[in-house]
XYZ file of C-alpha atoms in Angstrom:
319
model
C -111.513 -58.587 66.107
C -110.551 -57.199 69.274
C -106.686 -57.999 68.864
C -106.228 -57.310 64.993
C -102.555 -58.972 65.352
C -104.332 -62.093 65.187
C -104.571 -61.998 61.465
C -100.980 -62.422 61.385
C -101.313 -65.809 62.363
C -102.002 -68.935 60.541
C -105.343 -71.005 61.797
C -103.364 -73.713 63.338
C -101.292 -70.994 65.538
C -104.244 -69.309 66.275
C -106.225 -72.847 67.823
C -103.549 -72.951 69.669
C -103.406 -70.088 71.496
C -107.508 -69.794 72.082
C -107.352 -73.590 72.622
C -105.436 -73.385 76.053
C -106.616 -71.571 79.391
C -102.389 -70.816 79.648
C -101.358 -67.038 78.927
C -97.884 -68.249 78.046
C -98.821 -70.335 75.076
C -98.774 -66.772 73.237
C -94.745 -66.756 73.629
C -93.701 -68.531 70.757
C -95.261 -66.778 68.509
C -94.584 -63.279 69.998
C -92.525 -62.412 66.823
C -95.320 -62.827 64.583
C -97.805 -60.774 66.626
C -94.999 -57.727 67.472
C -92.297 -56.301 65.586
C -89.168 -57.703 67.528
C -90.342 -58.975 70.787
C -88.944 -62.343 71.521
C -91.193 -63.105 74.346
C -93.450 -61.461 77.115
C -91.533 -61.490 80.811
C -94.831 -63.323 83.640
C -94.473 -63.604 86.858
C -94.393 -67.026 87.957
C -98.326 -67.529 88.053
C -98.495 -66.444 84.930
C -101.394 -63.814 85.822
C -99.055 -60.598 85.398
C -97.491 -59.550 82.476
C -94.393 -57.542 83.439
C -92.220 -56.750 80.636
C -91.158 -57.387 77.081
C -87.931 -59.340 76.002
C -86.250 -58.612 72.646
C -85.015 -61.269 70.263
C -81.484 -60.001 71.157
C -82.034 -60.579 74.985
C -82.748 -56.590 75.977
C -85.549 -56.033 78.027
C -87.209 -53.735 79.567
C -90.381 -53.672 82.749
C -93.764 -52.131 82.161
C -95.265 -48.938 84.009
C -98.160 -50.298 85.097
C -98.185 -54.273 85.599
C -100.588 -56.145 82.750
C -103.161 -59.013 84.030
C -103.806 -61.916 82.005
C -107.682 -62.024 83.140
C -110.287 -62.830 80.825
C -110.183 -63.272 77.035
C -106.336 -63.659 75.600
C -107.212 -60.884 72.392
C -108.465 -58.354 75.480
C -105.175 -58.696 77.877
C -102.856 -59.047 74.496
C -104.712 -55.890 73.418
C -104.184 -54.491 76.690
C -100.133 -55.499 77.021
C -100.251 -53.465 73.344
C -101.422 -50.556 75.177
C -98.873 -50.998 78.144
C -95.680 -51.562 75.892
C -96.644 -48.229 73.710
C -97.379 -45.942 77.083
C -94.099 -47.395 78.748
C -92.115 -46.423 75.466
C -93.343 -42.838 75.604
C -92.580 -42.300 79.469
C -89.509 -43.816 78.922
C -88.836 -41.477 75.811
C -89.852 -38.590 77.854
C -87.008 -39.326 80.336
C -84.634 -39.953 78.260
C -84.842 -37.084 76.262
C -84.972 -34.702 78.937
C -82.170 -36.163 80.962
C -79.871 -36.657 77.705
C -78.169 -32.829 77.735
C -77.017 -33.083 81.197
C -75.465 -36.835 80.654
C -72.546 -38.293 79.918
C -73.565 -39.596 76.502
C -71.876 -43.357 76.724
C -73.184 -43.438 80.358
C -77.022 -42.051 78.979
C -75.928 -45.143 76.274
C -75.481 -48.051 78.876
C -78.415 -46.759 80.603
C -81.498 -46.565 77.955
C -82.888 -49.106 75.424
C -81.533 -49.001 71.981
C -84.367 -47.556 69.749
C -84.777 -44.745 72.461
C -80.970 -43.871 72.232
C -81.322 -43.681 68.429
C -84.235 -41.844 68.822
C -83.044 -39.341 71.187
C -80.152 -38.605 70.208
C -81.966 -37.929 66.624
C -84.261 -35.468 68.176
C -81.134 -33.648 70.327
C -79.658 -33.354 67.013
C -81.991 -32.292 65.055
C -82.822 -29.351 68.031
C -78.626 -28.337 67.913
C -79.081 -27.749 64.360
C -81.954 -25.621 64.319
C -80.639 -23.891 67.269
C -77.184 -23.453 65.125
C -79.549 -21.832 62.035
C -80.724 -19.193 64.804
C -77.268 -18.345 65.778
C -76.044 -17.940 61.781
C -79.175 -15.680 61.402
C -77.806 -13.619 64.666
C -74.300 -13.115 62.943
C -72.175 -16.098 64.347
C -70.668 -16.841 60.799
C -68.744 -20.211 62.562
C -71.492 -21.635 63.943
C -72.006 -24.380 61.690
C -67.897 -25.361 61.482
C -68.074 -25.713 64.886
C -70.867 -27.871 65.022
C -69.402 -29.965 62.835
C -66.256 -30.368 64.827
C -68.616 -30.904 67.698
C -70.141 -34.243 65.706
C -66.725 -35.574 64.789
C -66.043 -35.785 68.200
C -68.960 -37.499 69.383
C -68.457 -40.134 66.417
C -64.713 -40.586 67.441
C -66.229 -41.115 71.281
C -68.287 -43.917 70.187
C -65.463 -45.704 68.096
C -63.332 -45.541 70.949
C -66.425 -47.024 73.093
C -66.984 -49.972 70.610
C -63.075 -50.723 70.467
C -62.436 -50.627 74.138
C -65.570 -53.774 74.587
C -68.327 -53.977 76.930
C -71.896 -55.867 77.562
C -72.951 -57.548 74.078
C -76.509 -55.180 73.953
C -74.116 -51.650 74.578
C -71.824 -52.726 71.503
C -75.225 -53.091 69.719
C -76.563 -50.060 70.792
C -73.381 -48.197 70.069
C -72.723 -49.514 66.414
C -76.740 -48.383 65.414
C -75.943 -45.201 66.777
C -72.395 -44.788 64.967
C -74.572 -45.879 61.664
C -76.855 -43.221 62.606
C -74.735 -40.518 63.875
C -71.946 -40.978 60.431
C -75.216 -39.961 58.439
C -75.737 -36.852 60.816
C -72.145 -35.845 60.681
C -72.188 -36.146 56.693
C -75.231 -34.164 56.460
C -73.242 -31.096 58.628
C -70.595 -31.471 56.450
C -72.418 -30.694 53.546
C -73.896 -27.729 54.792
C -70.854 -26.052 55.522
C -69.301 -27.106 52.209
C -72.174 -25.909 50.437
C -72.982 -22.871 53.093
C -76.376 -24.120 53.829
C -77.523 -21.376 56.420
C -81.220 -21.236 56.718
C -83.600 -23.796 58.167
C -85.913 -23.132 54.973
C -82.765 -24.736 52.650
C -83.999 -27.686 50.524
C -81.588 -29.398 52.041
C -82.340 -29.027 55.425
C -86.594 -29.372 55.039
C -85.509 -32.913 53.241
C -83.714 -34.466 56.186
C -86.109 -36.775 58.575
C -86.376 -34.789 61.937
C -87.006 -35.646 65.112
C -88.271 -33.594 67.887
C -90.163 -33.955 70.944
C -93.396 -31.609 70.551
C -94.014 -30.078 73.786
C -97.772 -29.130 72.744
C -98.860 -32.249 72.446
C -95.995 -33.604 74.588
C -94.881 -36.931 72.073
C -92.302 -37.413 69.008
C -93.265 -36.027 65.781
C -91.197 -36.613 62.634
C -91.176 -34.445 60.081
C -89.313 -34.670 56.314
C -90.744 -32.026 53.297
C -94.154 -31.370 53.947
C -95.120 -34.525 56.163
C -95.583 -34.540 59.676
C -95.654 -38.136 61.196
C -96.752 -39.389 64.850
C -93.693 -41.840 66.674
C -95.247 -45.528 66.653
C -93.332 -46.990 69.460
C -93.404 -50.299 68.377
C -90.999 -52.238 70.387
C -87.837 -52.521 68.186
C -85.242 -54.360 70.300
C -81.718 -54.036 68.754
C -82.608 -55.102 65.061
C -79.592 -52.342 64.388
C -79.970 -49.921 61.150
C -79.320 -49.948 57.580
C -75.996 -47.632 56.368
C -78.162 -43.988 55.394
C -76.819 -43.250 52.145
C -77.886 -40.669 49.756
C -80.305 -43.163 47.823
C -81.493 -44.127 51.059
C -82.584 -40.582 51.870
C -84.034 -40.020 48.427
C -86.461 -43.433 48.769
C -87.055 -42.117 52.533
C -88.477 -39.074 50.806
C -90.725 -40.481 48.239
C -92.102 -43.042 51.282
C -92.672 -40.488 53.828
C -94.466 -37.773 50.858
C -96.755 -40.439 49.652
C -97.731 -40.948 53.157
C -98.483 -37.399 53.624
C -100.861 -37.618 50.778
C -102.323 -40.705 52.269
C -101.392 -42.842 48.920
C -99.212 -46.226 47.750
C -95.855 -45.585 47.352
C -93.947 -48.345 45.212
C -90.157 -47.676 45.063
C -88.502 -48.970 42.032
C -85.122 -49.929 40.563
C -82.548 -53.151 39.960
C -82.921 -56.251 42.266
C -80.750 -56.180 45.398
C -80.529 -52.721 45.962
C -82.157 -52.733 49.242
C -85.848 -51.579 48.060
C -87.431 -53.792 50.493
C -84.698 -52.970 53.472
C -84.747 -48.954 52.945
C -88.543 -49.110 53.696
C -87.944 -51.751 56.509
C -85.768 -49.302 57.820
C -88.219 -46.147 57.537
C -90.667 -48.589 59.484
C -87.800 -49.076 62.401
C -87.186 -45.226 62.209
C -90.503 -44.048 63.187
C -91.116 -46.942 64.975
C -94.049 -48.571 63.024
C -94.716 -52.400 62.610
C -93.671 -53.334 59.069
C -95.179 -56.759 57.663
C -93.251 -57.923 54.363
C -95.209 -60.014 51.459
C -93.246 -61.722 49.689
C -96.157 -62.126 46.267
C -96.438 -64.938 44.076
C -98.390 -65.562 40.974
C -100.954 -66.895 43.470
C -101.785 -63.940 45.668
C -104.886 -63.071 44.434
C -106.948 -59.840 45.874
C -109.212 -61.747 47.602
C -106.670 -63.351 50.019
C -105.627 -59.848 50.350
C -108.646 -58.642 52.597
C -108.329 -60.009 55.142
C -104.136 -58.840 55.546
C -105.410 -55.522 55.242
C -107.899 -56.404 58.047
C -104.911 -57.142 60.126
C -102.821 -54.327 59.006
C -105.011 -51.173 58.747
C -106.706 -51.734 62.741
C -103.060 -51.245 64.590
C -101.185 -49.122 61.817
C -98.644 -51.222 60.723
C -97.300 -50.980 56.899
C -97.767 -53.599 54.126
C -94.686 -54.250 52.078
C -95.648 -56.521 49.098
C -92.462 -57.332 47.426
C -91.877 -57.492 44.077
């Protein structure tokens, strides 16, 4: 199919879309065809696409304006294209302008996965820039960074206290979640004098960083090196990182690397299904969960995988 989201819709949903000559019949079931975009934003003919809407209200206007000429799977296909080549310009800007920003005013002013993002990748750079400065004899390098994230976590608490537009609290309490994590992490190495980028403990950490070569995100954890999905992610916020979190993280993001299954196990309700949910929002990949019955048989299983493998999103078959 031209539009391989389509398989993510039941027949009747599907009629009804290719039944109708109206581009905005697609809306309602813009949830089912994208990770967390509420709704597309038209202009009032309904012949240009303009923007995307979260299911939390943020939103955010296209590059280049979308037509809805022709078949719906080509402009749907086409309004893919747009939403992933906005995401990396915008990306691009706001990693480059983040250094010389205020970081609450940088906050207010970006979408929330590309603040999360971001401020992952600046992170990740400071600490590889701190294992240089070790190697070149500046013993307190490390101590002071750690300081140094303290202070930008107390920043943020005193942001989220203080109140503010309903999307910036959401943006800031992801980013506390995410920047807690980072500050633990620092203050392990210096408790356990990890100095060197080679450490076990520093290779096993997901990284961030904006690969000038080829000019996009590339994540890296072990051995893997991943490409940045941008998949629209809205402000869906992010699990609590905890160690068991990075140790499923690992086995995920390995098994990917050697292009196999990975099937993480353990007691019900210990957040199997969410950890991976979360990798998905992470990297910014479109995660489908199956919930699988006695009934699920391989056959009914083609044609998901139809759907699933053509835009790269993951499977999650629960249980």
């Amino acid at each position: 199919t031209s539009f391989p989201r389509f398989y993510f819709l039941s027949d009747d949903e599907l009629l009804q879309i290719l039944g109708t000559s109206d581009p905005t019949a697609v809306q309602e079931h813009m949830l089912k065809l994208f990770d967390n975009t509420g709704a597309l934003t038209f202009d009032r003919s309904g012949a240009k696409v303009m923007g995307m809407v979260s299911s939390e209200k943020e939103t955010f206007p296209f590059e280049t304006v979308t037509l809805t000429e022709g078949a719906v799977e080509v402009w749907l296909l086409n309004v893919e294209h747009e939403m992933m080549a906005t995401l990396h310009a915008i990306h691009k800007r706001a990693v480059f302008y983040y250094p010389t920003s205020n970081r609450l005013e940088w906050l207010k002013e970006h979408l929330g996965m590309v603040v999360n993002t971001g401020s992952q990748i600046w992170w990740t750079y400071e600490v590889a820039d701190i294992f240089i400065k070790v190697r070149n004899g500046d013993k307190m390098g490390m101590k002071k960074f750690a300081h140094k994230c303290s202070h930008l976590l107390d920043e943020l608490i005193v942001a989220v206290r203080s109140g503010g537009a309903k999307t910036t609290i959401k943006k800031i309490n992801t980013l506390v979640i995410i920047d807690v994590h980072a500050r633990d992490i620092i203050d392990s190495f210096v408790r356990d004098s990890v100095l060197d980028e080679r450490e076990f403990a520093w290779e096993s950490q997901l990284r961030f960083a904006w690969d000038r070569d080829v000019d996009d995100v590339k994540i890296r954890q072990c051995s893997g090196i991943f490409d940045y999905g941008y998949e629209y992610q809205g402000l869906n916020g992010r699990l609590v990182i905890t160690p068991l979190t990075d140790r499923c993280y690992m086995t995920c993001t390995q098994s990917l690397h050697y292009r196999l299954g990975c099937a993480p196990a353990g007691p019900a309700g210990t957040g199997k299904t969410e950890t991976v949910k979360d990798l998905s929002k992470a990297m910014s990949v479109q995660c489908k969960v199956f919930c699988c019955g006695e009934g699920l048989v391989f056959q009914a299983t083609a044609s998901i995988f139809s759907g699933l493998a053509q835009p790269g999103a993951w499977p999650c078959f629960d249980e």
